[in-house]
mmCIF file with all atom_site columns, C-alpha atoms in Angstrom:
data_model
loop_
_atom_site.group_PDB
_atom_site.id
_atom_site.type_symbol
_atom_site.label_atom_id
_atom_site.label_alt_id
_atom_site.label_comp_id
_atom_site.label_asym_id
_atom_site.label_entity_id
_atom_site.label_seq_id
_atom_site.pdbx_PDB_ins_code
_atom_site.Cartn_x
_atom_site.Cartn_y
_atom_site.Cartn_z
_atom_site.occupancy
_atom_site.B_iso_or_equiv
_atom_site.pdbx_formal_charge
_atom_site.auth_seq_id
_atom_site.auth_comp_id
_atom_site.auth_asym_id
_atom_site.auth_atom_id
_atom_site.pdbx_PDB_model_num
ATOM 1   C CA . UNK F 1 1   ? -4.731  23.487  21.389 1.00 74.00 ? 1   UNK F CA 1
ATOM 2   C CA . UNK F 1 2   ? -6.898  20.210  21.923 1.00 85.00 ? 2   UNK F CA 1
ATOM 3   C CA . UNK F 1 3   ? -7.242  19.302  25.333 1.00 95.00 ? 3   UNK F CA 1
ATOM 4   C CA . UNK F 1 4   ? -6.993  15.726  24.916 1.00 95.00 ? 4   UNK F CA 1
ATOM 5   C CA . UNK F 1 5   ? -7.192  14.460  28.479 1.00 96.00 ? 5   UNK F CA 1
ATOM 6   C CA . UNK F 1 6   ? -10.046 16.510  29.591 1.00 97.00 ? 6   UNK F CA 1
ATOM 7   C CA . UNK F 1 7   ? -12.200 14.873  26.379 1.00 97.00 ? 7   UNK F CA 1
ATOM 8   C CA . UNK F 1 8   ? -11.379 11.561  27.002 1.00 97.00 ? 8   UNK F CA 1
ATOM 9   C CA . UNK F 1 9   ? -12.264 12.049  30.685 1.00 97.00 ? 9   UNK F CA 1
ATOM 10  C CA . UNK F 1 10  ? -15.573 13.574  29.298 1.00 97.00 ? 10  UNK F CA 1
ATOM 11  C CA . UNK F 1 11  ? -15.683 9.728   27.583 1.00 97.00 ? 11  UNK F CA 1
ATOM 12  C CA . UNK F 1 12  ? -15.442 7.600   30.289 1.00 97.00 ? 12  UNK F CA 1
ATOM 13  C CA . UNK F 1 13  ? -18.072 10.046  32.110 1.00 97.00 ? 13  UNK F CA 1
ATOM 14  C CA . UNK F 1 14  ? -20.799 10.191  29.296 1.00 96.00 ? 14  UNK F CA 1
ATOM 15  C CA . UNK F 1 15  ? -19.915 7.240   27.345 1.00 97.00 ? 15  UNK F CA 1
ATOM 16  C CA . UNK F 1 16  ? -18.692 4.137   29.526 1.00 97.00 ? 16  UNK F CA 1
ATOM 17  C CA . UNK F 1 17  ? -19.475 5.153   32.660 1.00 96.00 ? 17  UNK F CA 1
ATOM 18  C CA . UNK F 1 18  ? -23.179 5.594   32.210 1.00 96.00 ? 18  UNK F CA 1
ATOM 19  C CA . UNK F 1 19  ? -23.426 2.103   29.906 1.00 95.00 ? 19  UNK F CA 1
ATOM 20  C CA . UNK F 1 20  ? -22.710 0.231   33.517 1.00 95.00 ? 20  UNK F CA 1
ATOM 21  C CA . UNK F 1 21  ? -19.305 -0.185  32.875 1.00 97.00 ? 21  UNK F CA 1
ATOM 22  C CA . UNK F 1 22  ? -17.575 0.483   36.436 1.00 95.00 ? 22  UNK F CA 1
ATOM 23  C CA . UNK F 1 23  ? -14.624 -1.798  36.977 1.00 96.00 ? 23  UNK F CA 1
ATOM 24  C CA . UNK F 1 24  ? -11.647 -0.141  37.792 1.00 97.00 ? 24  UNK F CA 1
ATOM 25  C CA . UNK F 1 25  ? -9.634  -1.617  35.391 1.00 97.00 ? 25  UNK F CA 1
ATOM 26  C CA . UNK F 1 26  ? -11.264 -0.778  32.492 1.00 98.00 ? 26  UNK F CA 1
ATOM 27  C CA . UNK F 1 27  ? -11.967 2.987   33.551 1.00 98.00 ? 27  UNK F CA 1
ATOM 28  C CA . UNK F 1 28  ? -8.183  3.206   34.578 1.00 97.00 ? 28  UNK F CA 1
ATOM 29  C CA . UNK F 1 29  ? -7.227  1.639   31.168 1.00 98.00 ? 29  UNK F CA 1
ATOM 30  C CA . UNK F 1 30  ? -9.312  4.141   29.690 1.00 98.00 ? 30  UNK F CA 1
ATOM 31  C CA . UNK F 1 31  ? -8.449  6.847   31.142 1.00 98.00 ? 31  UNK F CA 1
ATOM 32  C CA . UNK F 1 32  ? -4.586  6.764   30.462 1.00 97.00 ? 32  UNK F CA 1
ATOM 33  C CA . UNK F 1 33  ? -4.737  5.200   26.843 1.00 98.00 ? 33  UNK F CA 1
ATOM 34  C CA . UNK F 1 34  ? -4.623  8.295   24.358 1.00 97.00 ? 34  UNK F CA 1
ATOM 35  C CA . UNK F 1 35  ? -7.106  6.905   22.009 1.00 97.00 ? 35  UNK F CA 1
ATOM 36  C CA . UNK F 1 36  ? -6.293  9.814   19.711 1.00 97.00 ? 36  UNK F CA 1
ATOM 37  C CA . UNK F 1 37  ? -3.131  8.343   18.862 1.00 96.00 ? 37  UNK F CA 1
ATOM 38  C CA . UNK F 1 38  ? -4.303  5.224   17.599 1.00 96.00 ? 38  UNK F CA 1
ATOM 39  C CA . UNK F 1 39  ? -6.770  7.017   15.010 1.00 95.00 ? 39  UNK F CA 1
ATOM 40  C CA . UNK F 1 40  ? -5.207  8.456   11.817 1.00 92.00 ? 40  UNK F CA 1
ATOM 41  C CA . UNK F 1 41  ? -4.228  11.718  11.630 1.00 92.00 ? 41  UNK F CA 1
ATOM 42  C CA . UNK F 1 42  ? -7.175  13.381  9.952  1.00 93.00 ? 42  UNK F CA 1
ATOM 43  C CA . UNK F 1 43  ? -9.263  11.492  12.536 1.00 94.00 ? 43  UNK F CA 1
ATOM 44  C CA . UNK F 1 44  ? -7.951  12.673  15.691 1.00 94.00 ? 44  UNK F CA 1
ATOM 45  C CA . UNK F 1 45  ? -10.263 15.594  16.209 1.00 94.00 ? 45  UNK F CA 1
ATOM 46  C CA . UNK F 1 46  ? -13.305 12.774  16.252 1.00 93.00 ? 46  UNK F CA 1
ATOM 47  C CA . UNK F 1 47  ? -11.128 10.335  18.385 1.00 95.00 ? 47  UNK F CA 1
ATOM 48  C CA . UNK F 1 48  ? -13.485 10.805  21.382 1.00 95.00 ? 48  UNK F CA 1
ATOM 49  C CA . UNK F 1 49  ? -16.860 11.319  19.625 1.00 91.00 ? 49  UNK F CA 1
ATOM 50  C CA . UNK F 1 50  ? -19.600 8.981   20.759 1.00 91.00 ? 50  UNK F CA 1
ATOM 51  C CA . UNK F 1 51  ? -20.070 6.357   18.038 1.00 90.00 ? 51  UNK F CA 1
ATOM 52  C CA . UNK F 1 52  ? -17.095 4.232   15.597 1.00 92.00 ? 52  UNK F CA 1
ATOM 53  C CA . UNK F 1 53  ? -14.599 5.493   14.003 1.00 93.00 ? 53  UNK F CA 1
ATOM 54  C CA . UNK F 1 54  ? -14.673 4.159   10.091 1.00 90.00 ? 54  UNK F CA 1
ATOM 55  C CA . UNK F 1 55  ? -11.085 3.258   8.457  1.00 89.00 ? 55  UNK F CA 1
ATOM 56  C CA . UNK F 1 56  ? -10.590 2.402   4.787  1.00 83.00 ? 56  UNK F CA 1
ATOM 57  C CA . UNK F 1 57  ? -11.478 -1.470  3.659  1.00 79.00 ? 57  UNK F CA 1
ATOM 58  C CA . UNK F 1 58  ? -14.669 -1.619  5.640  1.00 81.00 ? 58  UNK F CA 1
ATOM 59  C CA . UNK F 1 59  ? -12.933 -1.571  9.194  1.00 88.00 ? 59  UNK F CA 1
ATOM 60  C CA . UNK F 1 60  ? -13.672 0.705   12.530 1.00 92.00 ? 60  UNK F CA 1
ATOM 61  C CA . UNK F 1 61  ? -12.556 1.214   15.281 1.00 95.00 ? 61  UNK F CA 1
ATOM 62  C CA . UNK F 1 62  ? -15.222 0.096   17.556 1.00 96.00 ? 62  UNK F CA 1
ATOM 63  C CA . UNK F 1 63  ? -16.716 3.215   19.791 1.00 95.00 ? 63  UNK F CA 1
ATOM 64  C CA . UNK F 1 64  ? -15.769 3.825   23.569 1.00 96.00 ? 64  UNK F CA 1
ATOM 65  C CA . UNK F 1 65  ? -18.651 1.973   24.581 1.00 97.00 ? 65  UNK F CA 1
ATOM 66  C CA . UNK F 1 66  ? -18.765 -1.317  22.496 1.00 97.00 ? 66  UNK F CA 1
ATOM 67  C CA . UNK F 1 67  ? -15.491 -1.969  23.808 1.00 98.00 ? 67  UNK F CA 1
ATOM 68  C CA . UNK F 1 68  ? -16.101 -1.133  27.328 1.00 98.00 ? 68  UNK F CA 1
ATOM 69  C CA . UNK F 1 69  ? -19.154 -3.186  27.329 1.00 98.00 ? 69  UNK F CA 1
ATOM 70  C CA . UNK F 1 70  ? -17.194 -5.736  25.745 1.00 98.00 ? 70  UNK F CA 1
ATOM 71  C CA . UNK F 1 71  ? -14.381 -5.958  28.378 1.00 98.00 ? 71  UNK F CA 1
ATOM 72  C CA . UNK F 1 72  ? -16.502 -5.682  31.156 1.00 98.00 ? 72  UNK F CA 1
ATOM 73  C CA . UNK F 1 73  ? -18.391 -8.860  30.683 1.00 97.00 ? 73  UNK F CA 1
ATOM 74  C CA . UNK F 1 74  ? -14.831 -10.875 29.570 1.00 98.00 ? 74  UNK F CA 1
ATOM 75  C CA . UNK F 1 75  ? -13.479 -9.651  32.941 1.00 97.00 ? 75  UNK F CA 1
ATOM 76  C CA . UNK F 1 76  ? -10.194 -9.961  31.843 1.00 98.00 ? 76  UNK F CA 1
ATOM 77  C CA . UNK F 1 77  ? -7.558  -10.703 34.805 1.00 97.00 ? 77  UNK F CA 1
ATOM 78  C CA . UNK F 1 78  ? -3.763  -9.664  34.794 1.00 96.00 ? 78  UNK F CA 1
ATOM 79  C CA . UNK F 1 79  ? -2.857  -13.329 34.671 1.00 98.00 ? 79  UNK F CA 1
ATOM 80  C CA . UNK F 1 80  ? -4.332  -13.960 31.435 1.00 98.00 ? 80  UNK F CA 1
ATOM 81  C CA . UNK F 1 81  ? -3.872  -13.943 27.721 1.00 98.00 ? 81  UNK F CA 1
ATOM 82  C CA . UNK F 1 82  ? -5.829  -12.144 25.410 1.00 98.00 ? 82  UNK F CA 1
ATOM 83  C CA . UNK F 1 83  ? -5.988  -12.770 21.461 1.00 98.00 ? 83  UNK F CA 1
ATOM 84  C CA . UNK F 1 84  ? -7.250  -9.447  19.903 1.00 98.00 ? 84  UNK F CA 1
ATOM 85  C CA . UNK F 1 85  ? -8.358  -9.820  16.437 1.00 98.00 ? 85  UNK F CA 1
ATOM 86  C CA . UNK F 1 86  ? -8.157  -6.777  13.778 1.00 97.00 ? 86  UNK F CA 1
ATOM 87  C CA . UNK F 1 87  ? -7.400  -3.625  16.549 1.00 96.00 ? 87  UNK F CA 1
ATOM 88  C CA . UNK F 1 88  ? -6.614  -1.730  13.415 1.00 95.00 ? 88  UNK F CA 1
ATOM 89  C CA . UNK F 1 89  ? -3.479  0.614   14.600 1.00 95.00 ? 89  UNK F CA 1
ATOM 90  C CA . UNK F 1 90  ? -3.979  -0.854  18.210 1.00 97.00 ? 90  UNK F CA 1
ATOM 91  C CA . UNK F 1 91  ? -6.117  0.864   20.534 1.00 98.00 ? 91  UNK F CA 1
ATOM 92  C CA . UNK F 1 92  ? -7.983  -1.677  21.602 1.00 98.00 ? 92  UNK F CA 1
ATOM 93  C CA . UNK F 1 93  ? -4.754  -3.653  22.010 1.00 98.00 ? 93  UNK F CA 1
ATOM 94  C CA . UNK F 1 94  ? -3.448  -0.690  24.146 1.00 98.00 ? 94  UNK F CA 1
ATOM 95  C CA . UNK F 1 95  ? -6.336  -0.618  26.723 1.00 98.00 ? 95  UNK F CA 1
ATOM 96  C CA . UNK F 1 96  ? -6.445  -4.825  27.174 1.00 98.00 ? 96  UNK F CA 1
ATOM 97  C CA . UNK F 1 97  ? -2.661  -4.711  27.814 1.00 98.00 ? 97  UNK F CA 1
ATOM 98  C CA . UNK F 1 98  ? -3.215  -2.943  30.808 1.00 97.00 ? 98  UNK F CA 1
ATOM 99  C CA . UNK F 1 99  ? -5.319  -5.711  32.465 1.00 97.00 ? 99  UNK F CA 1
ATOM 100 C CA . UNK F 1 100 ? -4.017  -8.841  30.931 1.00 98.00 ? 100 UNK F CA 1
ATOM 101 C CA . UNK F 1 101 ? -0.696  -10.590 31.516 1.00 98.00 ? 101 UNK F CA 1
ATOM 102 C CA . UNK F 1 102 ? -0.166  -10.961 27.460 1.00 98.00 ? 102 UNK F CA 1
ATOM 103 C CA . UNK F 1 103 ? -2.120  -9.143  24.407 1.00 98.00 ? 103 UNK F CA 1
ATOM 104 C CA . UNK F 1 104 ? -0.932  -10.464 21.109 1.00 98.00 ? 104 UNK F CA 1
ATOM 105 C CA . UNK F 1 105 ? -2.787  -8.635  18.550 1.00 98.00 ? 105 UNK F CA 1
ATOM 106 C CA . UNK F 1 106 ? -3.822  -9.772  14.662 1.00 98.00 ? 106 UNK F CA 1
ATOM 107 C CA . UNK F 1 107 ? -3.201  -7.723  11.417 1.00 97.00 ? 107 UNK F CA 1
ATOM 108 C CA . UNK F 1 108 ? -3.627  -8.680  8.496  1.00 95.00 ? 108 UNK F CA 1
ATOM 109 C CA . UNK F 1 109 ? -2.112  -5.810  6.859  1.00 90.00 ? 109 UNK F CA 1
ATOM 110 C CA . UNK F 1 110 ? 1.616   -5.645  6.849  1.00 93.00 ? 110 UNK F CA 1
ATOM 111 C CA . UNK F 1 111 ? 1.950   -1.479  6.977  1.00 91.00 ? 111 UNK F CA 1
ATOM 112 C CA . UNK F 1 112 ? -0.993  -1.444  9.128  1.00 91.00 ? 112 UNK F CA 1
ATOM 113 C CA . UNK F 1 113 ? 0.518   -3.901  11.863 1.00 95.00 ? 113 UNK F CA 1
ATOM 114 C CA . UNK F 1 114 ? 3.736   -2.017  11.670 1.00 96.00 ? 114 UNK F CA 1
ATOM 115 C CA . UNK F 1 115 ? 2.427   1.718   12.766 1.00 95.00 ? 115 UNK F CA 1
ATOM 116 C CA . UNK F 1 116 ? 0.135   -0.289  15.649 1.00 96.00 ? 116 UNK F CA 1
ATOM 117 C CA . UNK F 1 117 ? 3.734   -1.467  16.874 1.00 97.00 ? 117 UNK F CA 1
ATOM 118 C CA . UNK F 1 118 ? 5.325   1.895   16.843 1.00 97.00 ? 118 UNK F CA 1
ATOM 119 C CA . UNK F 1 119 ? 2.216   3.089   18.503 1.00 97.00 ? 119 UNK F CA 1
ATOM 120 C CA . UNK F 1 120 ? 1.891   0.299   20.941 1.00 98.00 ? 120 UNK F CA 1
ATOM 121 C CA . UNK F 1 121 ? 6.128   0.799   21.981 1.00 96.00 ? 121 UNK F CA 1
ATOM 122 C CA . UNK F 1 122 ? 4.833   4.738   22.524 1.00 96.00 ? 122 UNK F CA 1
ATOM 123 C CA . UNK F 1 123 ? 2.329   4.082   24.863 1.00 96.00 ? 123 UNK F CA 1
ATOM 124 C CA . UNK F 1 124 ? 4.541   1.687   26.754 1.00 95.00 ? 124 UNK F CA 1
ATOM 125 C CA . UNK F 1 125 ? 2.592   -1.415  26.262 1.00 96.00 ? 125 UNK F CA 1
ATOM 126 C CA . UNK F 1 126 ? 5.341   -3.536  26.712 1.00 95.00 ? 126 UNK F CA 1
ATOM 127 C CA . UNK F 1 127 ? 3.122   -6.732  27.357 1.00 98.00 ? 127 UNK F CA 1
ATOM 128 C CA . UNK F 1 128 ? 1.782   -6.855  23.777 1.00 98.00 ? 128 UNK F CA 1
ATOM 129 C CA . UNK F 1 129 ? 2.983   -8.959  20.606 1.00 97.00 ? 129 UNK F CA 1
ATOM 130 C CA . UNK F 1 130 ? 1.823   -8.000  17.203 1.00 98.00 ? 130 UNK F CA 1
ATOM 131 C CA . UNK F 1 131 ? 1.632   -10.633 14.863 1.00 98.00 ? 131 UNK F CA 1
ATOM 132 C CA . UNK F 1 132 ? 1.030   -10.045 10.924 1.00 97.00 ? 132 UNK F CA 1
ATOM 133 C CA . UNK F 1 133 ? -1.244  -13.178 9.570  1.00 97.00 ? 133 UNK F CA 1
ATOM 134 C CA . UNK F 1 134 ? -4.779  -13.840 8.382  1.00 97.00 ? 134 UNK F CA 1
ATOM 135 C CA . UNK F 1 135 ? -7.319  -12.665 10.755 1.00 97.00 ? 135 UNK F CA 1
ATOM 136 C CA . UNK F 1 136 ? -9.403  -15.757 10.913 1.00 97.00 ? 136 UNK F CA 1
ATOM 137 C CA . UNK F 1 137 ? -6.547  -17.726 11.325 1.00 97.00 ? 137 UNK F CA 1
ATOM 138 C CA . UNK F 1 138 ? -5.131  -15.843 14.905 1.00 97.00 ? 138 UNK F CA 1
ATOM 139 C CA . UNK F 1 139 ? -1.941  -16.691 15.961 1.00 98.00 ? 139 UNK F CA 1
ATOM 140 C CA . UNK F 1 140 ? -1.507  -20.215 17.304 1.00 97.00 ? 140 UNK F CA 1
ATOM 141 C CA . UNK F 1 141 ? 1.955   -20.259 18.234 1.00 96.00 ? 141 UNK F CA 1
ATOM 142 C CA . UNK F 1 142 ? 1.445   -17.272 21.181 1.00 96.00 ? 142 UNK F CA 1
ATOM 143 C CA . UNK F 1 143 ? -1.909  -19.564 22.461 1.00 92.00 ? 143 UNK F CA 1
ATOM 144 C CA . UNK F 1 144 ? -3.405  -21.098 23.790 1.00 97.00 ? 144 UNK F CA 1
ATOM 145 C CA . UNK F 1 145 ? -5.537  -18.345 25.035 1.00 98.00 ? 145 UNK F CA 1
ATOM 146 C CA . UNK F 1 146 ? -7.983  -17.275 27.699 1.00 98.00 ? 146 UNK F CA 1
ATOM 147 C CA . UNK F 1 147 ? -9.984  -14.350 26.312 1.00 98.00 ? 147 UNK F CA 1
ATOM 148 C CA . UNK F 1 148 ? -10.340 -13.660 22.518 1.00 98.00 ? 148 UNK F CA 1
ATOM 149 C CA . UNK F 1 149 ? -12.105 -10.665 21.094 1.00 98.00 ? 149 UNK F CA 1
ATOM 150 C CA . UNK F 1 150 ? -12.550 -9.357  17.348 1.00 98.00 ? 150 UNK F CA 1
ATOM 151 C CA . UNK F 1 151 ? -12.693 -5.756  16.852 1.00 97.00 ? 151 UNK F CA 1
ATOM 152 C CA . UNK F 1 152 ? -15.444 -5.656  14.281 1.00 96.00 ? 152 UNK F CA 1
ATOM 153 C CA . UNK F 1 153 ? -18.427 -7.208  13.029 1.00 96.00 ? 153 UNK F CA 1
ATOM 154 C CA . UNK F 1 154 ? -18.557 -10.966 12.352 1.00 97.00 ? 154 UNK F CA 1
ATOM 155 C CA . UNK F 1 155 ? -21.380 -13.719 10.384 1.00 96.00 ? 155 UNK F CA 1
ATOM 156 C CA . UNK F 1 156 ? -19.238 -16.646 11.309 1.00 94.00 ? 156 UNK F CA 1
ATOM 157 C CA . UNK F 1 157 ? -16.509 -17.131 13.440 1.00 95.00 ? 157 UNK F CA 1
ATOM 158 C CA . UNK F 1 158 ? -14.023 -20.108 12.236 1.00 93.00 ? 158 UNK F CA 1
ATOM 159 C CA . UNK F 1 159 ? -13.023 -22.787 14.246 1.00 94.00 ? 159 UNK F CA 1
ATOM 160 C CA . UNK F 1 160 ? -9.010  -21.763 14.148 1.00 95.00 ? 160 UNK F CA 1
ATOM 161 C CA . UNK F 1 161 ? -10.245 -19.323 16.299 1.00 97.00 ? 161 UNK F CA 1
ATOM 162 C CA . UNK F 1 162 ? -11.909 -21.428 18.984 1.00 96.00 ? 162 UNK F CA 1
ATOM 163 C CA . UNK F 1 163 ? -9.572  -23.998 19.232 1.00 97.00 ? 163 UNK F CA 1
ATOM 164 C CA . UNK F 1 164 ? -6.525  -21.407 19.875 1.00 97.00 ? 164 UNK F CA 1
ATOM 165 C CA . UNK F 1 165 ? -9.034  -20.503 23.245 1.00 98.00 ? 165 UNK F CA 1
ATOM 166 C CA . UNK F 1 166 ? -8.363  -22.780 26.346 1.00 97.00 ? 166 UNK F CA 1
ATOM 167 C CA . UNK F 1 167 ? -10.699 -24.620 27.898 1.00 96.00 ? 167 UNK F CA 1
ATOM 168 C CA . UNK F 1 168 ? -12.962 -22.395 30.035 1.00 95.00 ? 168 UNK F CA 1
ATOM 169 C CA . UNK F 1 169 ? -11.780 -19.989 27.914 1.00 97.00 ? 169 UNK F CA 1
ATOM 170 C CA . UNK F 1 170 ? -14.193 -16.877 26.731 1.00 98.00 ? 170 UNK F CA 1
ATOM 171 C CA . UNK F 1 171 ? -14.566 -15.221 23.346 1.00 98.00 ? 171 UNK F CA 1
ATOM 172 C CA . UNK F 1 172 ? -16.383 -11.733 22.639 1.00 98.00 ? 172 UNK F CA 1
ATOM 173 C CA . UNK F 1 173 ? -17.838 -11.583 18.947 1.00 97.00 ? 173 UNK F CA 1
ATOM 174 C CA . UNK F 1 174 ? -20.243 -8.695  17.410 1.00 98.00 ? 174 UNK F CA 1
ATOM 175 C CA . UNK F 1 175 ? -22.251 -10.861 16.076 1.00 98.00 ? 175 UNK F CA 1
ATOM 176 C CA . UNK F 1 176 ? -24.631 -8.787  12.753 1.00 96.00 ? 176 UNK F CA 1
ATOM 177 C CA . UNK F 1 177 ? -27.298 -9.592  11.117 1.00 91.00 ? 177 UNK F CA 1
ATOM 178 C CA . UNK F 1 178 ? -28.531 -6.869  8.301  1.00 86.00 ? 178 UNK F CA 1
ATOM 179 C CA . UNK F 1 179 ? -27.924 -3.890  10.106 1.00 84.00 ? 179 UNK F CA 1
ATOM 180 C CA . UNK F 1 180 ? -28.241 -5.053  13.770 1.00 88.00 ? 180 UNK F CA 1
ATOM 181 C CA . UNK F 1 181 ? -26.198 -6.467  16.000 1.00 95.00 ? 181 UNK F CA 1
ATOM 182 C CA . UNK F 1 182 ? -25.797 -8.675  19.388 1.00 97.00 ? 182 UNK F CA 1
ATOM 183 C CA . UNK F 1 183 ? -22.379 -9.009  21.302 1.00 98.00 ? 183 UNK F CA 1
ATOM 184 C CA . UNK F 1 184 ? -22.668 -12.778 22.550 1.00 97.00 ? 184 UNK F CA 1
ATOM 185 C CA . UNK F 1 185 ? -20.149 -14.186 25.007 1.00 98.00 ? 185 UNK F CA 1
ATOM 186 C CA . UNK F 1 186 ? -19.153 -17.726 24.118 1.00 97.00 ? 186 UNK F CA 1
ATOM 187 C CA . UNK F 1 187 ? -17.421 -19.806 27.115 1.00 97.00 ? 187 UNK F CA 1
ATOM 188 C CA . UNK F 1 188 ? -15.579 -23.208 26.084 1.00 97.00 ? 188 UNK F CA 1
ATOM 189 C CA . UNK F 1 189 ? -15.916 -26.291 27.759 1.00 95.00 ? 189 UNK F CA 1
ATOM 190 C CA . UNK F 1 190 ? -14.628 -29.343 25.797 1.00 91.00 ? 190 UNK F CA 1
ATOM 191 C CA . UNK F 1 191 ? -15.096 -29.036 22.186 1.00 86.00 ? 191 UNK F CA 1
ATOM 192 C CA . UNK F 1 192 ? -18.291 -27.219 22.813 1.00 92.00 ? 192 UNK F CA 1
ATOM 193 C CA . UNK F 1 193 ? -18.801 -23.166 23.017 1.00 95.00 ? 193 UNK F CA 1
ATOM 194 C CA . UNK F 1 194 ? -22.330 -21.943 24.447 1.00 96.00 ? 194 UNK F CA 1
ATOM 195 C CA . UNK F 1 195 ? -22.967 -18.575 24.174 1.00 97.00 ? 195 UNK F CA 1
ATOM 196 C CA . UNK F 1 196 ? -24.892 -15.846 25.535 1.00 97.00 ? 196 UNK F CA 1
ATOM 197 C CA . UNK F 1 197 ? -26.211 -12.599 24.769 1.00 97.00 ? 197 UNK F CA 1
ATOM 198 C CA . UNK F 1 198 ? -24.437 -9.047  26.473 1.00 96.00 ? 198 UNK F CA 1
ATOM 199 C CA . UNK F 1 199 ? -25.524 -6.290  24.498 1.00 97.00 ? 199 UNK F CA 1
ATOM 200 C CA . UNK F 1 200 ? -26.758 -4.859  21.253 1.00 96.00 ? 200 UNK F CA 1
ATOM 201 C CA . UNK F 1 201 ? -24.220 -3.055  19.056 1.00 96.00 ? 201 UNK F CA 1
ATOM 202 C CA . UNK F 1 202 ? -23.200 -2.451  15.530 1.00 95.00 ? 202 UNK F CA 1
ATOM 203 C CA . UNK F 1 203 ? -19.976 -2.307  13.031 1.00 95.00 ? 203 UNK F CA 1
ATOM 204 C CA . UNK F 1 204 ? -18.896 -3.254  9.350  1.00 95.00 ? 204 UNK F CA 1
ATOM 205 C CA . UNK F 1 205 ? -18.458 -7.026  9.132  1.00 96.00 ? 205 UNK F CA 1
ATOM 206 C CA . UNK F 1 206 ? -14.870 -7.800  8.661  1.00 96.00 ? 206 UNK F CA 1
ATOM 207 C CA . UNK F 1 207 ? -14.624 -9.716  5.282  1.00 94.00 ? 207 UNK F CA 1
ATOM 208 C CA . UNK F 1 208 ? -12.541 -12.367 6.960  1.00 95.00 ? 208 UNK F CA 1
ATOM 209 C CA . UNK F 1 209 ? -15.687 -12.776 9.147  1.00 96.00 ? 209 UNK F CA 1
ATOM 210 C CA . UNK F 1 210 ? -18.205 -12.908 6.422  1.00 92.00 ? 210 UNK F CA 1
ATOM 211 C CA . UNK F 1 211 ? -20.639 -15.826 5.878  1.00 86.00 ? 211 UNK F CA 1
ATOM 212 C CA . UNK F 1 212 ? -19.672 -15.545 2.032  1.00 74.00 ? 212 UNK F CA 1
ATOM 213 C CA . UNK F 1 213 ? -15.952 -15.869 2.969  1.00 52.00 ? 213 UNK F CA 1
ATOM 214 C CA . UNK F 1 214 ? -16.756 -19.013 5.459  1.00 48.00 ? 214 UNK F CA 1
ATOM 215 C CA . UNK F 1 215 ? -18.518 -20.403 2.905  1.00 46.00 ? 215 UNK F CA 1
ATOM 216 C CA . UNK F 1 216 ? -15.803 -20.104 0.432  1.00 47.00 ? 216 UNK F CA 1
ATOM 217 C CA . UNK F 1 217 ? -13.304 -21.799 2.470  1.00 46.00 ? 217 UNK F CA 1
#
């Protein structure tokens, strides 16, 4: 039998703790959220490889340390509220919940959204709201919010998304170009977002993300 624990402890040890990540917080969340139950079933033997896990349409779920990386710089608080774009069957959704006051997490997929809510009640993330819509629209009526993050690669990132984040607000986007990519850390102030570089990482560009699809709009 799969020792589940003692791999995903071997994850946080070789995987986010040696990428600089070493807030409590995130290696707490990490530690107690199963990540092989929020990867399909033929998956869960690679749940705690080093590197994404691919899902069907072009989506992933990002690897341990993209995401670790990612929350370390947002610095998410327990008073906040966190808009998590496209966490596929909610794993990402899972480990944010257990920092921030509120996750409500995007789908755009109708059976999709429904197993990450059976999954999310499982794990006890009681703090979370899963809302079926478009995924470059958000979900307006649960913001505004303080921290917004998109589980995949993005070209463009629309504005519906930007003005759902408060002021002072931050936003964590993958951003790719060909093959490469650069998480950048946008902070609002005003109408404005300036963003920085954090890191270099890579996964699929969401289609909802796409330059082509912005520019079709």
């Amino acid at each position: 039998m799969t020792d589940f624990a003692a791999r995903r402890r071997t994850m946080v040890d070789t995987q986010v703790r040696p990428s600089d990540v070493t807030k409590f917080p995130i290696i707490d969340a990490m530690l107690s959220v199963k990540r092989e139950n929020f990867v399909p079933d033929a998956q869960r033997e690679a749940a705690y490889v080093e590197g994404m896990i691919e899902l069907e349409a072009g989506r992933c779920i990002l690897e341990p340390r993209t995401l670790a990386k990612m929350l370390d710089v947002l610095n998410i608080t327990n008073d906040e509220v966190v808009l998590d774009i496209a966490p596929a069957l909610g794993y990402s959704t899972a480990v944010a919940a257990r920092m921030a006051q509120l996750v409500v997490a995007v789908e755009a997929d109708e059976a999709l959204a429904a197993e990450a809510q059976t999954l999310l009640m499982e794990a006890d993330a009681d703090n979370v709201v899963v809302h079926v819509g478009p995924l470059d629209e958000g979900a307006a009526e649960h913001g505004p919010y303080d921290v917004v993050m998109i589980q995949g690669g993005v070209e463009e990132v629309p504005s519906a998304l930007i003005d759902q984040l408060k002021d002072h607000g931050r936003i964590a986007c993958l951003f790719m170009e060909g093959d490469l990519g650069t998480v950048r850390i946008g902070h609002k102030s005003g109408d404005r977002v300036t963003w920085r570089q954090a890191f270099n990482a890579s996964a699929p560009v969401l289609k909802a993300f796409s330059a082509e699809s912005a520019f079709s709009l």
